[in-house]
Amino acid sequence: MYANDAQKEAIKHKDGPMMVLAGPGSGKTFVITQRTKILIEDYGVNPSNILVITFTKAAASEMQERFKKLMGGRSLPVTFGTFHAVFFKILKLAYHYQAENIIREDQKHACIREIVRGIDLEIEDEADFISSIISEISLVKGEMLSLDHYYAKNCPETVFKQIYEEYDGFLRRSRRIDFDDMLVMCYELLKARPDILAAWQKKYQYILIDEFQDICKTQYAIVRMLAAPENNLFIVGDDDQSIYRFRGAKPEIMLGFEKDYPEAKRILLGTNYRCDANVLSAALRLIGHNQTRFPKEIRAANPAGAPVLTRSFPTIRDENLRIVQDIKAYLAAGYLAEDIAVLYRTNSCPRQLVSMLMEYNLPFCMRDMVPNLYDHWIAGNLYAYMHLAMGSRSRKDFLAVANRPNRYLRRDCFTEAEVEFEQLYRYYEDKEWMLERIEQFEHDINQLKKMAPYAAVNYIRHGIGYEDYLTEYAAFRRMKPGELIEVLDELQESTNGCHTYAEWFSKIAEYNQELKEQFSNRDRKKEGITLATMHSSKGLEYKIVFIIDANEGITPHRKAALEADLEEERRLFYVAMTRAKEHLHVYYTGERYHKKQEPSRFLEEYQ
């Protein structure tokens, strides 16, 4: 029944707190479901007094199914749910909330969009900005931070505070709550009402938590209240796989668990049943460089096979070509496409690989939406410049680039659907300094008429000053300019081989059509090579894993400035490595868009 003694000890545990350190592939779901069974069958615990908490609905359903199967198909009233589902249940009974009181994600986006537009901000990447602001609001609520002492990550503090307060006001007026309110309100309710807290403590006498390393401060505070006074709190997780700090997850909570519960027992599930011994030992060498962690002795149940293959390539194209060749060789050797995954740090990494997989007709499915480079707002600005060079005089094209870079042209000087430069000269005829700007604008458009796309992008960047505009915009958005400059690099690279604007636009249309077909088939078929970010690969496993673009600035990400950020990046790389069961390839490039690249420091750490 038990694969090893550590599993047996964890499963047999009855009363009091216990921390189970469960490394990758060590059988944590097995331990949670088996322990739930033992509590009921051997220790006589009423199933309705057991609460099993996971982080996602999918994980809760899977856990419930596994448990039901274990119990011979019987449906027992054990509560399996996410933190939010459990907290909403508590609020529902206290405040009579219904499902319609929870704001839907699309409603939340629409509300924030309206607020942002009402403030009249010049936001280029509106969708991305709104998503970032929503994440930031979530972090502030989840950590119960004071806005007065909060340093905003995506825009100036005054702007963030205004958006936050208007959104909060909307929720209160419409008697709605979001998922983060559930946490805060639940915490405040249980703190203020000992009678309600006592009732829930009586209800949930045994609490089991999966993926405990992903818990945030408020969730932990509520769980501690619910588990008291018996503290039958059984936590399962791996501090080395805590990769959601941006959502408020704090590995420090797991690391401090034994201080909060000095009587807690600790068990290490030290056998990895997933990875080849070579993959596991490389991953352990890497994660051993983190200082803030529980030291662990983990061994592989599987013998050593192929060594971890680390390779350098001159360019991204060379790297992608090699991946395609390797995949074809694995398929010819009898592996299935579903056995293979390509993992990357951010969802913009595989753009060129996607094109190449299409070109070679290799089936793939994507766990994350890869943003279409040609839909990026920077691409839209380039198109507008080129349309004007091709003779367009549409108001839309003029408005897109009139102040990128800033020429101080007022919106109301573009009154007609079609705009001629003559109108602009007339509008500013008494302002000589503005006439000079318009003259330069017209000169630039005339220069672009004579250029091929590659030279045109170069001229827009450096001759017109578009790169300087991006640098200013990045400062407002509190981004590193490099993130935007790289989009420009990639767009410029994509014009290679195109002699006219029409030729480039035709290439873009073809790519867009292929991408559209890929995504329309995506929901119907899940077969093929998996393309996923390191974050979304967590919990999955494949016989063959490629980690691509293992370069400094990509992984670890250029945003990782503090030691805590670097440790999180290392944990993320560790998660990616431990997805591989048999073969692990780690690839990096010597240059990226004609700029020299350094290999990731992680390569040296695991070798």
Coordinates of C-alpha atoms in Angstrom, one line a residue:
M1 CA 0.0 0.0 0.0
Y2 CA 2.8 2.5 0.9
A3 CA 5.7 3.1 -1.5
N4 CA 8.0 3.9 1.4
D5 CA 8.2 4.5 5.2
A6 CA 7.9 8.3 5.0
Q7 CA 4.6 8.0 3.1
K8 CA 3.4 5.5 5.7
E9 CA 4.3 7.8 8.6
A10 CA 2.6 10.8 7.0
I11 CA -0.6 8.8 6.2
K12 CA -0.8 7.3 9.7
H13 CA -0.6 10.7 11.4
K14 CA -3.7 11.5 13.4
D15 CA -3.7 14.5 15.8
G16 CA -1.8 17.7 16.0
P17 CA 0.1 19.7 13.3
M18 CA 2.3 18.0 10.7
M19 CA 4.4 19.4 7.9
V20 CA 5.0 17.0 4.9
L21 CA 7.8 18.2 2.7
A22 CA 6.9 16.7 -0.7
G23 CA 9.4 17.1 -3.5
P24 CA 8.6 16.7 -7.2
G25 CA 7.1 13.3 -8.0
S26 CA 7.0 12.1 -4.4
G27 CA 3.4 11.1 -4.3
K28 CA 1.8 13.9 -2.3
T29 CA -1.8 13.4 -3.7
F30 CA -1.5 9.8 -2.7
V31 CA -0.5 10.8 0.8
I32 CA -3.4 13.3 1.2
T33 CA -6.1 11.0 -0.1
Q34 CA -4.8 8.0 1.8
R35 CA -4.6 10.0 5.1
T36 CA -8.2 11.2 4.6
K37 CA -9.2 7.5 4.2
I38 CA -7.3 6.4 7.3
L39 CA -8.9 9.3 9.4
I40 CA -12.3 7.9 8.5
E41 CA -11.8 4.2 8.5
D42 CA -9.1 3.7 11.2
Y43 CA -9.6 6.7 13.5
G44 CA -13.4 7.0 13.2
V45 CA -13.4 10.7 12.2
N46 CA -16.7 11.9 10.8
P47 CA -16.1 12.6 7.0
S48 CA -18.0 15.9 7.3
N49 CA -15.4 17.2 9.9
I50 CA -12.6 16.9 7.3
L51 CA -11.6 19.8 5.1
V52 CA -9.1 19.3 2.2
I53 CA -7.9 22.6 0.6
T54 CA -6.2 23.0 -2.7
F55 CA -5.3 26.1 -4.8
T56 CA -7.3 25.4 -8.0
K57 CA -10.8 24.1 -8.8
A58 CA -9.2 21.5 -11.1
A59 CA -6.9 20.2 -8.3
A60 CA -9.8 20.0 -5.9
S61 CA -11.9 18.0 -8.4
E62 CA -9.0 15.7 -9.2
M63 CA -8.4 15.1 -5.5
Q64 CA -12.0 14.4 -4.8
E65 CA -12.2 11.9 -7.7
R66 CA -9.0 10.2 -6.5
F67 CA -10.5 9.9 -3.0
K68 CA -13.9 8.7 -4.3
K69 CA -12.1 5.9 -6.3
L70 CA -10.1 5.0 -3.2
M71 CA -13.4 4.6 -1.2
G72 CA -14.8 2.2 -3.8
G73 CA -16.9 4.8 -5.5
R74 CA -18.7 5.9 -2.3
S75 CA -19.5 9.6 -2.0
L76 CA -18.6 10.8 1.5
P77 CA -19.2 14.4 2.8
V78 CA -15.5 15.3 3.0
T79 CA -15.1 18.9 1.9
F80 CA -12.7 19.3 -1.0
G81 CA -12.3 22.9 -2.2
T82 CA -10.2 25.9 -2.9
F83 CA -9.5 28.6 -0.3
H84 CA -11.9 30.9 -2.1
A85 CA -14.7 28.2 -2.2
V86 CA -14.3 27.6 1.6
F87 CA -14.1 31.3 2.5
F88 CA -17.2 32.1 0.4
K89 CA -19.1 29.3 2.1
I90 CA -18.4 31.0 5.4
L91 CA -19.4 34.5 4.1
K92 CA -22.5 33.1 2.4
L93 CA -23.9 31.9 5.7
A94 CA -22.9 35.0 7.6
Y95 CA -23.9 37.7 5.1
H96 CA -26.4 35.8 2.8
Y97 CA -24.2 36.3 -0.3
Q98 CA -25.1 34.5 -3.5
A99 CA -23.0 33.6 -6.5
E100 CA -24.2 36.8 -8.3
N101 CA -22.6 38.9 -5.6
I102 CA -19.2 37.8 -6.8
I103 CA -17.9 40.0 -9.6
R104 CA -17.0 38.0 -12.7
E105 CA -13.5 38.5 -14.2
D106 CA -14.9 40.1 -17.4
Q107 CA -17.0 42.6 -15.3
K108 CA -13.9 43.4 -13.2
H109 CA -11.9 44.1 -16.4
A110 CA -14.7 46.2 -17.8
C111 CA -14.9 48.2 -14.6
I112 CA -11.2 48.9 -14.4
R113 CA -11.1 49.8 -18.1
E114 CA -13.8 52.4 -17.6
I115 CA -11.9 53.9 -14.6
V116 CA -8.7 54.0 -16.6
R117 CA -10.4 55.7 -19.5
G118 CA -12.1 58.1 -17.2
I119 CA -8.8 59.2 -15.7
D120 CA -7.8 59.9 -19.3
L121 CA -4.4 58.2 -19.1
E122 CA -2.4 57.8 -22.3
I123 CA -2.0 54.0 -22.0
E124 CA -0.6 52.2 -25.0
D125 CA -0.9 48.6 -23.8
E126 CA -4.3 49.0 -22.2
A127 CA -5.2 45.3 -21.9
D128 CA -1.8 44.5 -20.3
F129 CA -2.0 47.5 -18.1
I130 CA -5.4 46.5 -16.8
S131 CA -4.3 42.9 -16.1
S132 CA -1.3 44.2 -14.2
I133 CA -3.4 46.6 -12.2
I134 CA -5.8 43.9 -11.3
S135 CA -2.9 41.7 -10.1
E136 CA -1.6 44.6 -8.0
I137 CA -5.0 45.3 -6.4
S138 CA -5.2 41.6 -5.6
L139 CA -1.7 41.7 -3.9
V140 CA -2.6 44.8 -1.9
K141 CA -5.9 43.2 -0.6
G142 CA -4.4 39.8 0.0
E143 CA -1.6 41.2 2.1
M144 CA -3.9 43.8 3.7
L145 CA -1.4 46.5 2.8
S146 CA -2.0 50.2 3.5
L147 CA -2.3 52.3 0.3
D148 CA -0.7 55.2 2.1
H149 CA 2.6 53.4 2.3
Y150 CA 2.4 51.3 -0.9
Y151 CA 4.8 51.7 -3.8
A152 CA 2.9 51.0 -7.0
K153 CA 4.6 48.7 -9.6
N154 CA 2.8 49.7 -12.8
C155 CA 2.2 53.5 -12.6
P156 CA 2.6 56.4 -10.2
E157 CA 1.2 56.0 -6.7
T158 CA -1.5 58.7 -7.1
V159 CA -2.8 57.0 -10.3
F160 CA -2.9 53.5 -8.6
K161 CA -4.6 54.9 -5.5
Q162 CA -7.3 56.5 -7.6
I163 CA -8.0 53.4 -9.6
Y164 CA -8.0 51.2 -6.4
E165 CA -10.4 53.6 -4.6
E166 CA -12.8 54.0 -7.5
Y167 CA -12.9 50.2 -8.0
D168 CA -13.5 49.6 -4.3
G169 CA -16.3 52.2 -4.4
F170 CA -17.9 50.4 -7.3
L171 CA -17.9 47.1 -5.5
R172 CA -19.5 48.6 -2.3
R173 CA -22.2 50.5 -4.2
S174 CA -23.2 47.4 -6.2
R175 CA -22.9 45.0 -3.2
R176 CA -20.3 42.9 -5.0
I177 CA -17.1 41.3 -3.8
D178 CA -14.1 39.9 -5.6
F179 CA -12.0 36.9 -4.7
D180 CA -9.6 39.0 -2.7
D181 CA -12.5 40.5 -0.7
M182 CA -13.5 37.0 0.3
L183 CA -10.2 36.6 2.1
V184 CA -10.2 39.9 3.9
M185 CA -13.9 39.8 4.8
C186 CA -13.6 36.2 6.0
Y187 CA -10.6 37.1 8.2
E188 CA -12.4 40.2 9.6
L189 CA -15.6 38.2 10.3
L190 CA -13.8 35.4 12.2
K191 CA -11.7 37.9 14.1
A192 CA -14.8 39.9 15.2
R193 CA -17.2 37.0 15.8
P194 CA -15.8 34.3 18.2
D195 CA -19.2 32.5 18.0
I196 CA -19.1 32.1 14.2
L197 CA -15.4 31.1 14.5
A198 CA -16.3 28.4 17.1
A199 CA -19.0 26.9 14.9
W200 CA -16.6 26.5 11.9
Q201 CA -13.8 25.2 14.2
K202 CA -16.3 22.5 15.3
K203 CA -17.3 21.8 11.7
Y204 CA -13.7 21.4 10.4
Q205 CA -11.8 19.5 13.0
Y206 CA -9.2 18.1 10.6
I207 CA -7.7 20.4 7.9
L208 CA -5.4 19.1 5.1
I209 CA -3.7 21.7 2.8
D210 CA -2.1 20.8 -0.6
E211 CA 0.6 23.0 -2.2
F212 CA 1.1 24.8 1.1
Q213 CA 4.2 26.7 -0.2
D214 CA 1.7 28.9 -2.3
I215 CA -0.2 30.2 0.7
C216 CA -0.4 33.9 1.3
K217 CA -0.5 35.8 4.6
T218 CA -4.3 36.3 4.9
Q219 CA -5.1 32.7 3.9
Y220 CA -2.7 31.4 6.6
A221 CA -4.1 33.7 9.2
I222 CA -7.7 32.3 8.5
V223 CA -6.5 28.7 8.4
R224 CA -4.7 29.2 11.8
M225 CA -7.9 30.5 13.3
L226 CA -10.0 27.6 11.9
A227 CA -7.6 24.9 13.1
A228 CA -7.4 26.2 16.7
P229 CA -7.5 25.0 19.4
E230 CA -6.7 21.3 18.4
N231 CA -4.4 22.4 15.5
N232 CA -5.1 19.3 13.5
L233 CA -3.4 20.9 10.6
F234 CA -1.7 18.7 8.0
I235 CA 0.2 20.7 5.5
V236 CA 1.8 19.3 2.3
G237 CA 4.1 21.2 0.0
D238 CA 7.6 21.9 -1.2
D239 CA 9.3 25.2 -0.4
D240 CA 11.6 24.6 -3.4
Q241 CA 8.5 24.9 -5.7
S242 CA 7.2 28.1 -4.4
I243 CA 6.9 30.2 -7.6
Y244 CA 4.0 32.6 -7.0
R245 CA 5.4 35.5 -5.0
F246 CA 3.9 37.9 -7.6
R247 CA 0.5 36.6 -6.4
G248 CA 1.3 37.0 -2.7
A249 CA 2.6 33.5 -2.0
K250 CA 5.2 33.4 0.7
P251 CA 7.6 30.4 1.1
E252 CA 8.6 32.0 4.4
I253 CA 5.2 30.9 5.8
M254 CA 6.1 27.3 5.3
L255 CA 9.7 27.9 6.5
G256 CA 8.2 29.4 9.7
F257 CA 5.6 26.8 10.3
E258 CA 7.5 25.0 13.0
K259 CA 8.0 28.3 14.9
D260 CA 4.2 28.8 14.8
Y261 CA 3.7 25.2 15.8
P262 CA 6.7 24.0 17.9
E263 CA 4.9 20.6 18.5
A264 CA 4.6 20.0 14.7
K265 CA 6.1 16.8 13.3
R266 CA 8.0 17.0 10.0
I267 CA 8.2 14.3 7.4
L268 CA 10.2 14.4 4.1
L269 CA 8.9 12.4 1.2
G270 CA 12.4 11.9 -0.1
T271 CA 11.9 9.5 -3.0
N272 CA 11.3 11.0 -6.4
Y273 CA 9.3 8.5 -8.6
R274 CA 9.3 10.8 -11.7
C275 CA 12.7 11.9 -12.8
D276 CA 15.7 10.0 -14.1
A277 CA 18.6 10.1 -11.6
N278 CA 20.7 12.4 -13.8
V279 CA 17.9 14.9 -14.1
L280 CA 17.2 14.9 -10.4
S281 CA 20.8 15.2 -9.3
A282 CA 21.3 18.2 -11.7
A283 CA 18.1 19.8 -10.4
L284 CA 19.2 19.3 -6.7
R285 CA 22.6 20.8 -7.4
L286 CA 20.8 23.9 -8.8
I287 CA 18.3 24.3 -6.0
G288 CA 21.1 23.8 -3.4
H289 CA 22.3 27.3 -4.2
N290 CA 19.2 28.8 -2.5
Q291 CA 19.9 29.8 1.0
T292 CA 16.2 30.2 2.2
R293 CA 15.0 26.6 2.1
F294 CA 14.7 23.4 4.1
P295 CA 17.7 21.2 3.4
K296 CA 16.6 17.9 1.8
E297 CA 18.0 14.5 1.0
I298 CA 16.1 13.3 -2.1
R299 CA 16.9 10.3 -4.1
A300 CA 15.6 9.0 -7.5
A301 CA 13.7 5.8 -7.7
N302 CA 14.6 5.6 -11.4
P303 CA 18.2 4.7 -12.5
A304 CA 20.4 7.2 -14.4
G305 CA 19.8 7.3 -18.1
A306 CA 20.8 10.0 -20.6
P307 CA 22.8 12.9 -19.3
V308 CA 21.3 16.4 -19.1
L309 CA 22.1 18.0 -22.5
T310 CA 23.2 21.6 -22.3
R311 CA 23.9 23.3 -25.6
S312 CA 24.7 26.8 -27.0
F313 CA 23.5 28.1 -30.4
P314 CA 24.6 31.2 -32.2
T315 CA 21.1 32.6 -32.8
I316 CA 17.4 31.9 -31.9
R317 CA 16.9 30.5 -35.3
D318 CA 19.7 27.9 -34.9
E319 CA 18.2 27.0 -31.5
N320 CA 14.7 26.5 -33.0
L321 CA 16.1 24.5 -35.9
R322 CA 17.9 22.1 -33.5
I323 CA 14.7 21.7 -31.4
V324 CA 12.7 20.7 -34.6
Q325 CA 15.5 18.2 -35.5
D326 CA 15.6 16.8 -32.0
I327 CA 11.8 16.4 -31.9
K328 CA 11.7 14.7 -35.3
A329 CA 14.4 12.3 -34.1
Y330 CA 12.5 11.4 -30.9
L331 CA 9.3 10.9 -33.0
A332 CA 11.2 8.6 -35.4
A333 CA 12.5 6.7 -32.3
G334 CA 8.9 5.9 -31.3
Y335 CA 8.1 8.6 -28.8
L336 CA 4.8 10.3 -29.1
A337 CA 4.4 14.1 -29.6
E338 CA 2.5 14.1 -26.2
D339 CA 5.7 12.9 -24.5
I340 CA 7.5 16.1 -25.4
A341 CA 7.3 19.6 -23.8
V342 CA 9.1 22.8 -24.6
L343 CA 9.3 25.1 -21.6
Y344 CA 10.2 28.8 -21.4
R345 CA 10.4 31.7 -18.9
T346 CA 7.8 34.1 -20.5
N347 CA 5.1 33.5 -23.1
S348 CA 6.8 35.7 -25.6
C349 CA 9.8 33.4 -25.8
P350 CA 8.5 30.8 -28.3
R351 CA 7.1 33.2 -31.0
Q352 CA 9.7 32.1 -33.6
L353 CA 9.5 28.5 -32.5
V354 CA 5.7 28.5 -33.1
S355 CA 6.4 29.7 -36.7
M356 CA 8.9 27.0 -37.2
L357 CA 6.7 24.2 -35.8
M358 CA 4.0 25.3 -38.2
E359 CA 6.5 25.4 -41.1
Y360 CA 7.6 21.8 -40.4
N361 CA 4.0 20.7 -39.8
L362 CA 4.7 19.4 -36.3
P363 CA 1.6 19.1 -34.1
F364 CA 1.7 21.2 -30.9
C365 CA -0.7 22.5 -28.2
M366 CA -0.1 25.6 -26.0
R367 CA -0.9 25.8 -22.3
D368 CA -0.6 29.6 -22.5
M369 CA -1.7 32.0 -25.1
V370 CA 1.5 33.2 -26.9
P371 CA 0.9 36.9 -27.6
N372 CA 0.8 37.6 -31.3
L373 CA 3.8 39.9 -31.9
Y374 CA 1.9 41.5 -34.8
D375 CA -0.9 42.5 -32.5
H376 CA 1.4 44.4 -30.2
W377 CA 0.7 48.1 -29.9
I378 CA 4.3 48.8 -30.9
A379 CA 3.6 46.9 -34.2
G380 CA 0.5 49.0 -34.6
N381 CA 2.6 52.2 -34.4
L382 CA 5.0 50.9 -37.0
Y383 CA 2.1 50.0 -39.3
A384 CA 0.7 53.5 -39.0
Y385 CA 4.0 55.1 -40.0
M386 CA 4.3 52.7 -42.9
H387 CA 0.6 53.3 -44.0
L388 CA 1.3 57.1 -44.0
A389 CA 4.5 56.4 -46.1
M390 CA 2.4 54.3 -48.5
G391 CA 0.0 57.3 -49.0
S392 CA -2.6 56.8 -46.4
R393 CA -4.0 60.0 -44.9
S394 CA -6.5 58.5 -42.5
R395 CA -7.1 60.2 -39.2
K396 CA -6.6 56.9 -37.5
D397 CA -3.0 56.5 -38.8
F398 CA -2.2 60.1 -38.0
L399 CA -3.5 59.8 -34.4
A400 CA -1.6 56.6 -33.8
V401 CA 1.8 58.2 -34.3
A402 CA 1.3 62.0 -34.2
N403 CA 2.8 62.1 -30.7
R404 CA 5.0 59.1 -30.7
P405 CA 7.5 60.7 -30.2
N406 CA 5.7 63.7 -28.7
R407 CA 5.3 66.5 -31.3
Y408 CA 2.7 68.3 -29.1
L409 CA 0.1 68.0 -31.9
R410 CA -3.4 68.5 -30.4
R411 CA -6.0 65.8 -31.1
D412 CA -8.5 68.5 -32.3
C413 CA -6.2 69.5 -35.2
F414 CA -7.2 66.1 -36.8
T415 CA -10.8 66.9 -37.5
E416 CA -11.5 65.1 -40.8
A417 CA -11.5 61.4 -41.6
E418 CA -8.8 62.2 -44.1
V419 CA -6.0 64.5 -43.0
E420 CA -3.5 66.4 -45.2
F421 CA -0.3 68.1 -43.9
E422 CA -1.6 71.4 -45.3
Q423 CA -4.4 71.3 -42.7
L424 CA -1.9 70.9 -39.9
Y425 CA 0.2 73.9 -41.3
R426 CA -2.9 76.0 -41.4
Y427 CA -4.0 75.0 -37.8
Y428 CA -0.6 76.1 -36.4
E429 CA 0.2 78.9 -38.8
D430 CA 0.9 81.4 -36.1
K431 CA 3.1 79.1 -34.1
E432 CA 6.5 78.8 -35.8
W433 CA 8.0 76.2 -33.5
M434 CA 5.0 73.9 -34.3
L435 CA 5.4 74.5 -38.0
E436 CA 9.0 73.2 -37.7
R437 CA 7.8 70.1 -36.0
I438 CA 5.1 69.4 -38.7
E439 CA 7.7 70.0 -41.4
Q440 CA 10.0 67.4 -39.8
F441 CA 7.1 65.0 -39.5
E442 CA 6.3 65.4 -43.2
H443 CA 10.0 65.0 -44.1
D444 CA 10.1 61.8 -42.1
I445 CA 7.1 60.3 -43.8
N446 CA 8.6 61.2 -47.2
Q447 CA 11.9 59.5 -46.2
L448 CA 10.0 56.3 -45.3
K449 CA 8.5 56.2 -48.8
K450 CA 11.8 55.2 -50.3
M451 CA 12.8 52.5 -47.7
A452 CA 12.5 48.8 -47.4
P453 CA 10.8 47.6 -44.2
Y454 CA 14.0 46.8 -42.3
A455 CA 15.5 50.2 -43.0
A456 CA 12.2 51.9 -42.3
V457 CA 12.0 50.3 -38.8
N458 CA 15.5 51.4 -38.2
Y459 CA 14.7 55.0 -39.2
I460 CA 11.6 55.1 -37.1
R461 CA 13.6 53.9 -34.1
H462 CA 16.6 56.2 -34.4
G463 CA 15.9 58.8 -37.0
I464 CA 12.4 59.8 -35.8
G465 CA 13.1 59.1 -32.1
Y466 CA 10.6 56.4 -31.5
E467 CA 13.0 54.5 -29.1
D468 CA 13.3 57.6 -26.9
Y469 CA 9.5 57.7 -26.7
L470 CA 9.4 54.1 -25.6
T471 CA 12.0 54.8 -22.9
E472 CA 9.8 57.7 -21.5
Y473 CA 6.7 55.5 -21.7
A474 CA 8.5 52.7 -19.8
A475 CA 9.4 55.1 -17.0
F476 CA 5.7 56.0 -16.6
R477 CA 4.7 52.3 -16.6
R478 CA 7.6 51.5 -14.2
M479 CA 8.9 48.9 -16.7
K480 CA 12.5 48.3 -17.9
P481 CA 12.8 49.9 -21.4
G482 CA 14.5 46.7 -22.6
E483 CA 11.1 44.9 -22.5
L484 CA 9.7 47.3 -25.1
I485 CA 13.0 47.6 -27.1
E486 CA 13.0 43.8 -27.5
V487 CA 9.6 43.9 -29.2
L488 CA 11.0 46.4 -31.6
D489 CA 14.1 44.2 -32.2
E490 CA 11.8 41.2 -32.9
L491 CA 9.6 43.2 -35.3
Q492 CA 12.6 44.6 -37.1
E493 CA 14.0 41.1 -37.4
S494 CA 10.7 39.8 -38.9
T495 CA 11.0 42.3 -41.8
N496 CA 14.2 40.5 -43.0
G497 CA 13.9 39.4 -46.6
C498 CA 10.9 41.7 -47.3
H499 CA 11.6 44.3 -50.0
T500 CA 8.4 46.3 -49.7
Y501 CA 5.8 47.2 -47.1
A502 CA 3.2 45.2 -49.0
E503 CA 5.4 42.1 -48.9
W504 CA 5.8 42.4 -45.1
F505 CA 2.1 43.0 -44.5
S506 CA 1.4 39.9 -46.6
K507 CA 3.8 37.8 -44.5
I508 CA 2.0 39.0 -41.4
A509 CA -1.4 38.2 -42.7
E510 CA -0.2 34.6 -43.6
Y511 CA 1.2 34.2 -40.1
N512 CA -2.0 35.5 -38.4
Q513 CA -4.1 33.1 -40.5
E514 CA -2.0 30.1 -39.4
L515 CA -2.1 31.2 -35.8
K516 CA -5.9 31.6 -35.9
E517 CA -6.2 28.1 -37.3
Q518 CA -3.9 26.7 -34.5
F519 CA -6.0 28.3 -31.8
S520 CA -9.4 27.3 -33.3
N521 CA -8.2 23.7 -33.2
R522 CA -6.7 24.2 -29.8
D523 CA -9.8 23.5 -27.8
R524 CA -10.8 20.5 -29.9
K525 CA -7.5 18.7 -29.7
K526 CA -4.9 18.6 -26.9
E527 CA -2.5 16.3 -28.8
G528 CA 0.9 17.3 -29.8
I529 CA 4.1 18.7 -28.3
T530 CA 3.3 20.8 -25.3
L531 CA 4.5 24.5 -25.3
A532 CA 4.2 26.0 -21.8
T533 CA 5.7 28.6 -19.6
M534 CA 7.7 27.4 -16.6
H535 CA 4.9 28.6 -14.3
S536 CA 2.1 26.7 -16.1
S537 CA 4.2 23.5 -16.4
K538 CA 4.1 23.0 -12.6
G539 CA 2.4 19.7 -11.6
L540 CA 3.0 18.2 -15.1
E541 CA 5.5 15.6 -16.3
Y542 CA 6.9 14.6 -19.7
K543 CA 9.4 12.0 -20.9
I544 CA 11.3 14.7 -22.8
V545 CA 11.7 18.3 -21.8
F546 CA 13.4 21.2 -23.7
I547 CA 14.1 24.4 -21.6
I548 CA 14.8 27.1 -24.2
D549 CA 16.5 30.5 -24.0
A550 CA 18.4 29.8 -20.8
N551 CA 20.1 33.2 -20.9
E552 CA 20.8 35.9 -18.3
G553 CA 17.9 38.4 -18.4
I554 CA 15.5 35.8 -19.5
T555 CA 16.0 33.2 -16.8
P556 CA 16.7 34.6 -14.3
H557 CA 14.5 37.4 -15.5
R558 CA 15.9 40.9 -15.8
K559 CA 13.3 42.1 -13.3
A560 CA 14.9 39.8 -10.6
A561 CA 16.9 42.4 -8.7
L562 CA 16.7 41.3 -5.1
E563 CA 18.2 38.1 -3.6
A564 CA 14.6 36.9 -2.9
D565 CA 13.7 37.4 -6.5
L566 CA 16.7 35.4 -7.7
E567 CA 15.9 32.6 -5.4
E568 CA 12.3 32.5 -6.8
E569 CA 13.8 32.4 -10.3
R570 CA 16.0 29.5 -9.3
R571 CA 13.0 27.7 -7.9
L572 CA 11.2 28.3 -11.2
F573 CA 14.1 26.7 -13.1
Y574 CA 14.1 23.8 -10.7
V575 CA 10.4 23.3 -11.4
A576 CA 11.0 23.3 -15.1
M577 CA 13.9 20.8 -14.8
T578 CA 11.9 18.4 -12.7
R579 CA 9.1 18.1 -15.3
A580 CA 11.5 15.7 -17.2
K581 CA 11.2 12.0 -16.7
E582 CA 13.8 10.7 -19.1
H583 CA 15.5 13.4 -21.2
L584 CA 16.3 17.0 -20.4
H585 CA 17.7 19.5 -22.9
V586 CA 18.7 23.0 -21.8
Y587 CA 19.4 25.4 -24.7
Y588 CA 20.7 28.9 -24.8
T589 CA 21.8 31.4 -27.5
G590 CA 24.9 33.5 -28.0
E591 CA 23.0 36.5 -29.4
R592 CA 19.4 37.7 -29.5
Y593 CA 18.5 40.2 -32.2
H594 CA 22.1 41.0 -32.9
K595 CA 22.9 41.7 -29.2
K596 CA 25.3 39.4 -27.3
Q597 CA 23.7 37.2 -24.7
E598 CA 25.2 35.5 -21.7
P599 CA 24.3 32.0 -20.6
S600 CA 22.1 31.8 -17.5
R601 CA 24.1 31.5 -14.2
F602 CA 21.8 28.5 -13.5
L603 CA 23.7 26.4 -16.1
E604 CA 26.9 26.6 -14.1
E605 CA 25.1 25.9 -10.9
Y606 CA 23.6 22.5 -12.0
Q607 CA 26.6 21.2 -14.0

